[in-house]
């Protein structure tokens, strides 16, 4: 583990707060529900899950350290209209009419933290009802839902990715990655140089999810 000492002063500058944070190797998890159903050729599926993806994430594990998630990882809030004031502030005003999706994947209830509610009356919590939640994702600092379908693929696009949920420090923690059909053709590959090209594509796309996206820039 590595450590960083962060120093901050209050607005008047009269006192200083020192915070020590430990950094650990990033733990990235892939969620394969859609990928497993999208890819029907077992040899292609095994090629990505046992060769390409592990090599790509070994690279990230050697390159990145983060303040690790304490406890389990949870998706952010469901998509719904939420009250902004009163005792029901932050809760849904009505039951969500459509599921929350990340890329091609419908986010399962088990990935939402318990405690979210639907409150039809903003003035009281007595009529609120609980929305389902679950245990979240254990031992993970970042997770991607993986799919392999046409989606937004076109032209020379091999894959695409993006983030869907961020933590309290605006660090992307949950996102999606779609492998385009043309990147499934002619696989599995056996020549090391060709495998390395596929690994490089995955590294490129996951980097978009983790940091390299215009929506993450501060300007």
Tab-separated table of C-alpha atoms in Angstrom:
chain	number	residue	atom	x	y	z
A	1	UNK	CA	0.000	0.000	0.000
A	2	UNK	CA	0.995	3.620	-0.605
A	3	UNK	CA	-0.031	6.547	1.557
A	4	UNK	CA	-0.806	10.192	0.847
A	5	UNK	CA	-1.074	13.024	3.344
A	6	UNK	CA	-3.654	15.607	2.330
A	7	UNK	CA	-3.561	19.046	3.950
A	8	UNK	CA	-6.485	21.479	3.830
A	9	UNK	CA	-7.242	24.761	5.602
A	10	UNK	CA	-10.552	26.263	6.592
A	11	UNK	CA	-11.792	29.370	4.820
A	12	UNK	CA	-10.117	31.736	7.267
A	13	UNK	CA	-6.842	29.862	7.061
A	14	UNK	CA	-6.614	29.704	10.838
A	15	UNK	CA	-6.525	25.922	11.168
A	16	UNK	CA	-5.252	23.020	9.135
A	17	UNK	CA	-6.731	19.545	8.747
A	18	UNK	CA	-4.445	16.653	7.878
A	19	UNK	CA	-5.918	13.506	6.349
A	20	UNK	CA	-3.970	10.346	5.586
A	21	UNK	CA	-5.281	8.052	2.885
A	22	UNK	CA	-3.967	4.676	1.837
A	23	UNK	CA	-3.940	3.613	-1.789
A	24	UNK	CA	-4.219	0.035	-3.021
A	25	UNK	CA	-4.178	-1.703	-6.385
A	26	UNK	CA	-7.459	-1.071	-8.173
A	27	UNK	CA	-9.911	-3.988	-8.166
A	28	UNK	CA	-11.924	-4.105	-11.402
A	29	UNK	CA	-14.801	-6.517	-11.952
A	30	UNK	CA	-16.591	-7.414	-15.185
A	31	UNK	CA	-20.279	-8.354	-15.062
A	32	UNK	CA	-20.917	-10.900	-17.829
A	33	UNK	CA	-24.696	-11.501	-17.850
A	34	UNK	CA	-25.283	-9.915	-21.276
A	35	UNK	CA	-21.912	-10.935	-22.694
A	36	UNK	CA	-22.607	-14.581	-21.931
A	37	UNK	CA	-25.951	-14.443	-23.748
A	38	UNK	CA	-24.704	-12.273	-26.636
A	39	UNK	CA	-21.706	-14.476	-27.523
A	40	UNK	CA	-22.920	-17.928	-28.530
A	41	UNK	CA	-19.554	-19.312	-29.700
A	42	UNK	CA	-17.946	-20.829	-26.610
A	43	UNK	CA	-14.415	-20.566	-28.022
A	44	UNK	CA	-14.830	-16.823	-28.635
A	45	UNK	CA	-16.361	-16.311	-25.211
A	46	UNK	CA	-13.509	-18.202	-23.536
A	47	UNK	CA	-10.926	-16.291	-25.553
A	48	UNK	CA	-12.135	-12.970	-24.176
A	49	UNK	CA	-12.891	-14.108	-20.624
A	50	UNK	CA	-9.755	-16.198	-20.139
A	51	UNK	CA	-7.171	-14.368	-22.272
A	52	UNK	CA	-8.023	-10.835	-23.435
A	53	UNK	CA	-9.852	-9.444	-20.419
A	54	UNK	CA	-7.406	-10.849	-17.816
A	55	UNK	CA	-4.403	-9.407	-19.683
A	56	UNK	CA	-6.080	-5.999	-19.987
A	57	UNK	CA	-6.967	-5.837	-16.310
A	58	UNK	CA	-3.556	-7.076	-15.251
A	59	UNK	CA	-2.234	-3.947	-16.971
A	60	UNK	CA	-4.580	-1.688	-14.992
A	61	UNK	CA	-3.682	-3.454	-11.761
A	62	UNK	CA	-0.025	-2.757	-12.431
A	63	UNK	CA	-0.656	0.880	-13.349
A	64	UNK	CA	-3.390	2.217	-11.041
A	65	UNK	CA	-3.857	2.576	-7.319
A	66	UNK	CA	-6.943	4.085	-5.709
A	67	UNK	CA	-8.393	4.716	-2.287
A	68	UNK	CA	-10.190	1.373	-2.007
A	69	UNK	CA	-13.949	1.156	-1.618
A	70	UNK	CA	-14.819	0.421	1.993
A	71	UNK	CA	-17.406	-2.339	2.145
A	72	UNK	CA	-19.422	-3.235	-0.913
A	73	UNK	CA	-19.770	-1.168	-4.082
A	74	UNK	CA	-23.226	0.160	-4.991
A	75	UNK	CA	-24.717	1.749	-8.075
A	76	UNK	CA	-25.900	5.343	-7.630
A	77	UNK	CA	-29.538	6.403	-7.551
A	78	UNK	CA	-32.270	4.994	-9.766
A	79	UNK	CA	-33.586	7.220	-12.514
A	80	UNK	CA	-36.672	8.993	-11.163
A	81	UNK	CA	-37.934	12.477	-10.387
A	82	UNK	CA	-36.766	13.273	-6.839
A	83	UNK	CA	-37.938	15.766	-4.248
A	84	UNK	CA	-35.412	18.544	-3.644
A	85	UNK	CA	-36.659	19.846	-0.281
A	86	UNK	CA	-38.702	18.870	2.751
A	87	UNK	CA	-38.640	15.615	4.716
A	88	UNK	CA	-38.679	13.573	1.487
A	89	UNK	CA	-35.733	15.362	-0.127
A	90	UNK	CA	-33.703	12.934	-2.210
A	91	UNK	CA	-36.456	10.326	-2.508
A	92	UNK	CA	-38.427	9.466	-5.657
A	93	UNK	CA	-41.699	11.370	-6.070
A	94	UNK	CA	-43.265	8.419	-7.889
A	95	UNK	CA	-42.421	4.840	-8.772
A	96	UNK	CA	-39.865	4.730	-11.626
A	97	UNK	CA	-41.683	3.976	-14.886
A	98	UNK	CA	-38.674	2.415	-16.590
A	99	UNK	CA	-35.650	0.474	-15.313
A	100	UNK	CA	-32.291	2.144	-14.772
A	101	UNK	CA	-29.860	1.036	-17.448
A	102	UNK	CA	-26.100	1.260	-17.849
A	103	UNK	CA	-25.161	0.838	-21.482
A	104	UNK	CA	-27.086	-2.196	-22.691
A	105	UNK	CA	-27.651	-3.630	-19.194
A	106	UNK	CA	-30.609	-3.181	-16.877
A	107	UNK	CA	-29.099	-2.538	-13.444
A	108	UNK	CA	-30.292	-5.309	-11.081
A	109	UNK	CA	-31.954	-4.405	-7.784
A	110	UNK	CA	-29.132	-6.176	-5.941
A	111	UNK	CA	-26.680	-3.490	-7.104
A	112	UNK	CA	-28.647	-0.633	-5.482
A	113	UNK	CA	-28.139	0.192	-1.819
A	114	UNK	CA	-31.116	-0.406	0.459
A	115	UNK	CA	-32.871	2.687	1.797
A	116	UNK	CA	-34.187	4.400	-1.334
A	117	UNK	CA	-37.905	5.206	-1.234
A	118	UNK	CA	-40.914	6.391	-3.211
A	119	UNK	CA	-42.678	9.253	-1.436
A	120	UNK	CA	-45.828	10.539	-3.184
A	121	UNK	CA	-46.278	13.371	-0.655
A	122	UNK	CA	-43.271	15.650	-0.219
A	123	UNK	CA	-44.475	16.827	3.178
A	124	UNK	CA	-44.378	13.528	5.025
A	125	UNK	CA	-42.487	10.254	5.030
A	126	UNK	CA	-45.474	8.360	6.436
A	127	UNK	CA	-46.676	7.395	2.954
A	128	UNK	CA	-43.243	6.402	1.628
A	129	UNK	CA	-42.571	2.874	0.404
A	130	UNK	CA	-39.193	1.172	0.119
A	131	UNK	CA	-37.556	0.451	-3.224
A	132	UNK	CA	-35.717	-2.879	-3.425
A	133	UNK	CA	-31.996	-2.932	-2.720
A	134	UNK	CA	-29.372	-5.572	-2.222
A	135	UNK	CA	-25.881	-6.428	-1.033
A	136	UNK	CA	-24.025	-4.598	-3.807
A	137	UNK	CA	-20.742	-5.861	-5.248
A	138	UNK	CA	-18.045	-7.147	-2.900
A	139	UNK	CA	-14.267	-6.606	-3.175
A	140	UNK	CA	-14.555	-4.144	-6.070
A	141	UNK	CA	-13.399	-0.581	-6.780
A	142	UNK	CA	-14.829	-0.358	-10.317
A	143	UNK	CA	-17.196	-2.549	-12.309
A	144	UNK	CA	-18.244	-2.712	-15.952
A	145	UNK	CA	-21.323	-4.367	-17.409
A	146	UNK	CA	-20.077	-6.102	-20.567
A	147	UNK	CA	-22.133	-6.777	-23.691
A	148	UNK	CA	-21.408	-7.813	-27.288
A	149	UNK	CA	-24.079	-6.547	-29.662
A	150	UNK	CA	-24.557	-4.067	-32.485
A	151	UNK	CA	-25.700	-1.183	-30.260
A	152	UNK	CA	-23.939	1.997	-31.422
A	153	UNK	CA	-21.339	0.115	-33.450
A	154	UNK	CA	-20.690	1.281	-36.980
A	155	UNK	CA	-17.919	1.852	-39.475
A	156	UNK	CA	-14.573	0.860	-37.982
A	157	UNK	CA	-15.740	0.927	-34.349
A	158	UNK	CA	-14.446	-2.122	-32.477
A	159	UNK	CA	-15.886	-1.375	-29.041
A	160	UNK	CA	-17.114	1.485	-26.879
A	161	UNK	CA	-17.458	2.187	-23.166
A	162	UNK	CA	-18.553	4.816	-20.686
A	163	UNK	CA	-19.318	5.461	-17.031
A	164	UNK	CA	-22.748	5.407	-15.401
A	165	UNK	CA	-22.146	5.987	-11.696
A	166	UNK	CA	-19.580	7.962	-9.694
A	167	UNK	CA	-18.620	8.062	-6.029
A	168	UNK	CA	-18.668	11.046	-3.673
A	169	UNK	CA	-15.318	12.191	-5.097
A	170	UNK	CA	-16.578	12.106	-8.710
A	171	UNK	CA	-14.538	9.016	-9.519
A	172	UNK	CA	-16.295	6.671	-11.977
A	173	UNK	CA	-17.061	3.407	-10.218
A	174	UNK	CA	-19.582	1.644	-12.473
A	175	UNK	CA	-19.752	1.697	-16.256
A	176	UNK	CA	-20.346	-0.350	-19.364
A	177	UNK	CA	-18.349	-1.769	-22.271
A	178	UNK	CA	-19.766	-3.155	-25.508
A	179	UNK	CA	-17.717	-5.340	-27.831
A	180	UNK	CA	-18.818	-4.800	-31.438
A	181	UNK	CA	-19.658	-7.841	-33.603
A	182	UNK	CA	-16.717	-7.239	-35.927
A	183	UNK	CA	-14.361	-7.700	-32.971
A	184	UNK	CA	-15.786	-11.185	-32.487
A	185	UNK	CA	-15.109	-12.257	-36.066
A	186	UNK	CA	-11.960	-14.321	-36.593
A	187	UNK	CA	-11.526	-15.007	-32.890
A	188	UNK	CA	-10.035	-16.682	-30.983
A	189	UNK	CA	-6.627	-15.449	-32.085
A	190	UNK	CA	-3.467	-17.411	-31.417
A	191	UNK	CA	-0.659	-15.101	-32.599
A	192	UNK	CA	0.695	-13.068	-29.683
A	193	UNK	CA	0.806	-9.822	-31.672
A	194	UNK	CA	-2.849	-10.202	-32.660
A	195	UNK	CA	-3.902	-10.970	-29.098
A	196	UNK	CA	-2.011	-7.880	-27.959
A	197	UNK	CA	-4.080	-5.752	-30.364
A	198	UNK	CA	-7.322	-7.017	-28.820
A	199	UNK	CA	-5.946	-6.387	-25.333
A	200	UNK	CA	-5.014	-2.839	-26.363
A	201	UNK	CA	-8.585	-2.158	-27.529
A	202	UNK	CA	-9.968	-3.235	-24.148
A	203	UNK	CA	-7.423	-1.093	-22.279
A	204	UNK	CA	-8.405	1.867	-24.471
A	205	UNK	CA	-12.119	1.424	-23.805
A	206	UNK	CA	-11.814	0.878	-20.060
A	207	UNK	CA	-9.717	4.057	-19.879
A	208	UNK	CA	-12.694	5.920	-21.361
A	209	UNK	CA	-14.845	4.555	-18.550
A	210	UNK	CA	-12.361	5.319	-15.784
A	211	UNK	CA	-11.189	8.798	-16.754
A	212	UNK	CA	-10.781	9.724	-20.428
A	213	UNK	CA	-14.211	11.126	-21.250
A	214	UNK	CA	-15.198	14.727	-21.999
A	215	UNK	CA	-18.087	14.490	-19.507
A	216	UNK	CA	-15.519	13.992	-16.746
A	217	UNK	CA	-13.540	17.128	-17.540
A	218	UNK	CA	-13.908	20.044	-15.152
A	219	UNK	CA	-14.480	22.570	-17.947
